[in-house]
Amino acid sequence: MIDLDIDMRQYDCPFIDTTDDVDIAFSAVQWQLDTDDEQLETRLIAKGASTGALEVGLHELRDHPNMRECYILSKRENVAEIGTTIEETNAMRTIQRNGGYITGPFRIEDGRERWHVGFDDDADEDRALAELETHNEFTVADRDQFGPTELFDLLENSDSALRLLEGCRSLTETERETFEVAAREGYYETPRDTTLADLSDHFDVSKTAVSMNLRRSERKVLQAALSALENMDGTGTR
């Protein structure tokens, strides 16, 4: 299996057009492509920069000429869960016609979309990408190729990967930034290339504040990693 991470700009997609005009982002929760009716049914999370941006974005989405149906399932402040049915886009049709398939959730923001697409062989991949260039703008951000053993291992341990991801997402913005800068600047190297005093100067806070942010981020990531390892042990993976 060939798995592609594609940064895509479609010119006939309601979600991309909406995020071009409004400060709103969409993340897919569930999707179903109906090739007979040439339409895509999705459930998405829509998040606006503000409550007003969410309202404007949803209004613009409903009015898009390629939108067949758009309804709100739930809404709170600047976040909503929505259901939509859109006309099949050129990119969807091209991927499907050339033996491709969606392998993961997609996210749309700032007029671009992140796609995860799979192919079974190189010829299908090459043909699909060549056709995509005609009516779409895209770059392949990442490409992985899995054999049956690697793919089985990936699927078997998907829950462990999710636990680790959830741990990383639990970091606050300050904790994450402190952790990333400390790692990048060599705080965790032996000997250290940077110190708490250096980090204190970088963030313009006390050494105590830096230390607390690092400890909190380390604890959250470590707990998530241990949980993932325990889950892997439970599946029999070594």
One Martini backbone bead per residue (centre of mass of N, CA, C, O) as a GRO file, in nm:
protein
  238
    1MET     BB    1   0.095   0.037   0.023
    2ILE     BB    2   0.021   0.372  -0.069
    3ASP     BB    3   0.088   0.676   0.118
    4LEU     BB    4  -0.057   1.003   0.095
    5ASP     BB    5   0.036   1.344   0.163
    6ILE     BB    6  -0.186   1.606   0.064
    7ASP     BB    7  -0.161   1.934  -0.062
    8MET     BB    8  -0.475   2.091  -0.139
    9ARG     BB    9  -0.626   2.269  -0.431
   10GLN     BB   10  -0.945   2.323  -0.503
   11TYR     BB   11  -1.189   2.468  -0.751
   12ASP     BB   12  -1.475   2.288  -0.640
   13CYS     BB   13  -1.473   2.351  -0.320
   14PRO     BB   14  -1.661   2.466  -0.061
   15PHE     BB   15  -1.451   2.465   0.174
   16ILE     BB   16  -1.222   2.619   0.040
   17ASP     BB   17  -1.379   2.874  -0.038
   18THR     BB   18  -1.460   2.948   0.253
   19THR     BB   19  -1.161   2.963   0.377
   20ASP     BB   20  -1.081   3.202   0.189
   21ASP     BB   21  -1.304   3.417   0.326
   22VAL     BB   22  -1.296   3.266   0.610
   23ASP     BB   23  -1.222   3.216   0.959
   24ILE     BB   24  -1.221   2.878   0.891
   25ALA     BB   25  -1.248   2.527   0.991
   26PHE     BB   26  -1.220   2.179   0.872
   27SER     BB   27  -1.307   1.849   1.013
   28ALA     BB   28  -1.321   1.523   0.959
   29VAL     BB   29  -1.519   1.239   1.078
   30GLN     BB   30  -1.708   1.160   0.825
   31TRP     BB   31  -1.731   0.954   0.516
   32GLN     BB   32  -1.913   0.929   0.184
   33LEU     BB   33  -1.880   0.793  -0.134
   34ASP     BB   34  -2.104   0.848  -0.416
   35THR     BB   35  -2.065   0.746  -0.740
   36ASP     BB   36  -2.353   0.736  -0.857
   37ASP     BB   37  -2.433   1.043  -0.743
   38GLU     BB   38  -2.188   1.228  -0.720
   39GLN     BB   39  -2.119   1.225  -0.388
   40LEU     BB   40  -2.048   1.378  -0.059
   41GLU     BB   41  -2.064   1.257   0.268
   42THR     BB   42  -2.049   1.454   0.577
   43ARG     BB   43  -1.874   1.494   0.890
   44LEU     BB   44  -1.805   1.798   1.074
   45ILE     BB   45  -1.575   2.029   1.209
   46ALA     BB   46  -1.643   2.366   1.293
   47LYS     BB   47  -1.401   2.647   1.319
   48GLY     BB   48  -1.400   2.961   1.442
   49ALA     BB   49  -1.246   3.253   1.540
   50SER     BB   50  -1.555   3.304   1.587
   51THR     BB   51  -1.886   3.323   1.609
   52GLY     BB   52  -1.915   3.500   1.357
   53ALA     BB   53  -1.739   3.327   1.165
   54LEU     BB   54  -1.913   3.077   1.179
   55GLU     BB   55  -2.174   3.198   1.064
   56VAL     BB   56  -2.057   3.297   0.796
   57GLY     BB   57  -1.940   3.027   0.699
   58LEU     BB   58  -2.208   2.862   0.695
   59HIS     BB   59  -2.357   3.048   0.501
   60GLU     BB   60  -2.155   3.019   0.263
   61LEU     BB   61  -2.170   2.713   0.238
   62ARG     BB   62  -2.476   2.689   0.168
   63ASP     BB   63  -2.440   2.890  -0.100
   64HIS     BB   64  -2.291   2.695  -0.256
   65PRO     BB   65  -2.318   2.547  -0.569
   66ASN     BB   66  -2.184   2.251  -0.455
   67MET     BB   67  -2.415   2.249  -0.242
   68ARG     BB   68  -2.675   2.033  -0.129
   69GLU     BB   69  -2.610   1.997   0.194
   70CYS     BB   70  -2.663   2.182   0.518
   71TYR     BB   71  -2.621   2.093   0.868
   72ILE     BB   72  -2.687   2.116   1.213
   73LEU     BB   73  -2.607   1.922   1.503
   74SER     BB   74  -2.408   2.121   1.663
   75LYS     BB   75  -2.356   2.405   1.903
   76ARG     BB   76  -2.064   2.605   2.038
   77GLU     BB   77  -2.002   2.893   1.979
   78ASN     BB   78  -1.718   2.836   1.751
   79VAL     BB   79  -1.854   2.537   1.738
   80ALA     BB   80  -1.940   2.273   1.491
   81GLU     BB   81  -2.157   2.018   1.391
   82ILE     BB   82  -2.175   1.884   1.058
   83GLY     BB   83  -2.376   1.822   0.767
   84THR     BB   84  -2.294   1.700   0.430
   85THR     BB   85  -2.357   1.759   0.067
   86ILE     BB   86  -2.154   1.711  -0.216
   87GLU     BB   87  -2.016   1.742  -0.500
   88GLU     BB   88  -1.818   1.588  -0.694
   89THR     BB   89  -1.498   1.626  -0.742
   90ASN     BB   90  -1.234   1.610  -0.944
   91ALA     BB   91  -1.043   1.473  -0.740
   92MET     BB   92  -1.224   1.243  -0.651
   93ARG     BB   93  -1.263   1.122  -0.934
   94THR     BB   94  -0.964   1.071  -0.996
   95ILE     BB   95  -0.894   0.886  -0.762
   96GLN     BB   96  -1.114   0.668  -0.811
   97ARG     BB   97  -1.050   0.603  -1.117
   98ASN     BB   98  -0.731   0.521  -1.014
   99GLY     BB   99  -0.761   0.339  -0.736
  100GLY     BB  100  -0.823   0.524  -0.509
  101TYR     BB  101  -0.813   0.617  -0.146
  102ILE     BB  102  -0.921   0.699   0.159
  103THR     BB  103  -0.716   0.693   0.480
  104GLY     BB  104  -0.815   0.977   0.611
  105PRO     BB  105  -0.855   1.256   0.743
  106PHE     BB  106  -0.966   1.587   0.667
  107ARG     BB  107  -0.832   1.928   0.622
  108ILE     BB  108  -0.957   2.273   0.627
  109GLU     BB  109  -0.745   2.566   0.549
  110ASP     BB  110  -0.672   2.849   0.391
  111GLY     BB  111  -0.756   2.709   0.101
  112ARG     BB  112  -0.675   2.417   0.214
  113GLU     BB  113  -0.598   2.057   0.185
  114ARG     BB  114  -0.573   1.751   0.372
  115TRP     BB  115  -0.467   1.447   0.232
  116HIS     BB  116  -0.537   1.085   0.248
  117VAL     BB  117  -0.388   0.858   0.012
  118GLY     BB  118  -0.441   0.548  -0.160
  119PHE     BB  119  -0.238   0.283  -0.315
  120ASP     BB  120  -0.139  -0.027  -0.477
  121ASP     BB  121   0.028   0.125  -0.711
  122ASP     BB  122   0.238   0.316  -0.906
  123ALA     BB  123   0.060   0.355  -1.159
  124ASP     BB  124  -0.186   0.480  -1.021
  125GLU     BB  125  -0.040   0.715  -0.891
  126ASP     BB  126   0.078   0.851  -1.146
  127ARG     BB  127  -0.191   0.892  -1.297
  128ALA     BB  128  -0.340   1.060  -1.083
  129LEU     BB  129  -0.134   1.297  -1.056
  130ALA     BB  130  -0.143   1.384  -1.350
  131GLU     BB  131  -0.451   1.454  -1.352
  132LEU     BB  132  -0.460   1.658  -1.113
  133GLU     BB  133  -0.292   1.892  -1.254
  134THR     BB  134  -0.519   2.006  -1.441
  135HIS     BB  135  -0.744   2.104  -1.182
  136ASN     BB  136  -0.504   2.124  -0.965
  137GLU     BB  137  -0.338   2.203  -0.654
  138PHE     BB  138  -0.027   2.035  -0.550
  139THR     BB  139   0.141   1.852  -0.280
  140VAL     BB  140   0.368   1.611  -0.165
  141ALA     BB  141   0.444   1.581   0.170
  142ASP     BB  142   0.405   1.255   0.181
  143ARG     BB  143   0.559   0.912   0.161
  144ASP     BB  144   0.433   0.577   0.197
  145GLN     BB  145   0.534   0.224   0.225
  146PHE     BB  146   0.343  -0.078   0.270
  147GLY     BB  147   0.341  -0.375   0.391
  148PRO     BB  148   0.167  -0.619   0.546
  149THR     BB  149   0.325  -0.603   0.815
  150GLU     BB  150   0.320  -0.295   0.861
  151LEU     BB  151   0.012  -0.260   0.837
  152PHE     BB  152  -0.068  -0.442   1.069
  153ASP     BB  153   0.091  -0.288   1.288
  154LEU     BB  154  -0.055  -0.020   1.252
  155LEU     BB  155  -0.345  -0.125   1.314
  156GLU     BB  156  -0.284  -0.266   1.591
  157ASN     BB  157  -0.155   0.037   1.703
  158SER     BB  158  -0.363   0.278   1.683
  159ASP     BB  159  -0.436   0.324   1.984
  160SER     BB  160  -0.153   0.403   2.078
  161ALA     BB  161  -0.124   0.648   1.893
  162LEU     BB  162  -0.369   0.800   2.009
  163ARG     BB  163  -0.263   0.834   2.299
  164LEU     BB  164  -0.016   1.002   2.221
  165LEU     BB  165  -0.170   1.228   2.080
  166GLU     BB  166  -0.346   1.315   2.321
  167GLY     BB  167  -0.107   1.399   2.498
  168CYS     BB  168  -0.005   1.626   2.311
  169ARG     BB  169  -0.285   1.785   2.305
  170SER     BB  170  -0.281   1.853   2.625
  171LEU     BB  171  -0.109   2.075   2.569
  172THR     BB  172  -0.034   2.373   2.604
  173GLU     BB  173   0.095   2.629   2.437
  174THR     BB  174   0.321   2.688   2.643
  175GLU     BB  175   0.423   2.398   2.685
  176ARG     BB  176   0.490   2.336   2.392
  177GLU     BB  177   0.689   2.567   2.334
  178THR     BB  178   0.888   2.503   2.559
  179PHE     BB  179   0.952   2.211   2.473
  180GLU     BB  180   1.049   2.271   2.182
  181VAL     BB  181   1.276   2.471   2.248
  182ALA     BB  182   1.439   2.292   2.438
  183ALA     BB  183   1.495   2.068   2.232
  184ARG     BB  184   1.619   2.247   2.002
  185GLU     BB  185   1.849   2.381   2.209
  186GLY     BB  186   1.956   2.127   2.405
  187TYR     BB  187   1.843   2.051   2.698
  188TYR     BB  188   1.856   1.714   2.642
  189GLU     BB  189   2.143   1.713   2.632
  190THR     BB  190   2.487   1.557   2.654
  191PRO     BB  191   2.548   1.817   2.719
  192ARG     BB  192   2.403   2.107   2.759
  193ASP     BB  193   2.313   2.381   2.531
  194THR     BB  194   2.099   2.465   2.752
  195THR     BB  195   1.923   2.661   2.993
  196LEU     BB  196   1.706   2.793   3.211
  197ALA     BB  197   1.818   3.078   3.172
  198ASP     BB  198   1.788   3.086   2.866
  199LEU     BB  199   1.481   3.029   2.863
  200SER     BB  200   1.403   3.268   3.036
  201ASP     BB  201   1.500   3.481   2.830
  202HIS     BB  202   1.332   3.388   2.586
  203PHE     BB  203   1.039   3.419   2.755
  204ASP     BB  204   1.039   3.626   2.989
  205VAL     BB  205   1.085   3.444   3.253
  206SER     BB  206   1.115   3.251   3.500
  207LYS     BB  207   1.271   2.965   3.595
  208THR     BB  208   1.026   2.846   3.738
  209ALA     BB  209   0.830   2.862   3.500
  210VAL     BB  210   0.989   2.687   3.305
  211SER     BB  211   1.006   2.434   3.483
  212MET     BB  212   0.698   2.388   3.507
  213ASN     BB  213   0.637   2.358   3.203
  214LEU     BB  214   0.824   2.117   3.158
  215ARG     BB  215   0.704   1.922   3.367
  216ARG     BB  216   0.419   1.912   3.250
  217SER     BB  217   0.494   1.815   2.965
  218GLU     BB  218   0.652   1.563   3.047
  219ARG     BB  219   0.422   1.421   3.199
  220LYS     BB  220   0.217   1.399   2.966
  221VAL     BB  221   0.398   1.248   2.762
  222LEU     BB  222   0.479   1.010   2.944
  223GLN     BB  223   0.196   0.902   3.005
  224ALA     BB  224   0.125   0.850   2.708
  225ALA     BB  225   0.359   0.653   2.647
  226LEU     BB  226   0.289   0.442   2.866
  227SER     BB  227   0.006   0.381   2.764
  228ALA     BB  228   0.098   0.285   2.483
  229LEU     BB  229   0.281   0.051   2.584
  230GLU     BB  230   0.063  -0.104   2.737
  231ASN     BB  231  -0.115  -0.152   2.487
  232MET     BB  232   0.096  -0.308   2.325
  233ASP     BB  233   0.125  -0.539   2.528
  234GLY     BB  234  -0.181  -0.624   2.503
  235THR     BB  235  -0.139  -0.709   2.183
  236GLY     BB  236   0.164  -0.848   2.164
  237THR     BB  237   0.364  -0.627   2.106
  238ARG     BB  238   0.745  -0.592   2.049
   0.00000   0.00000   0.00000
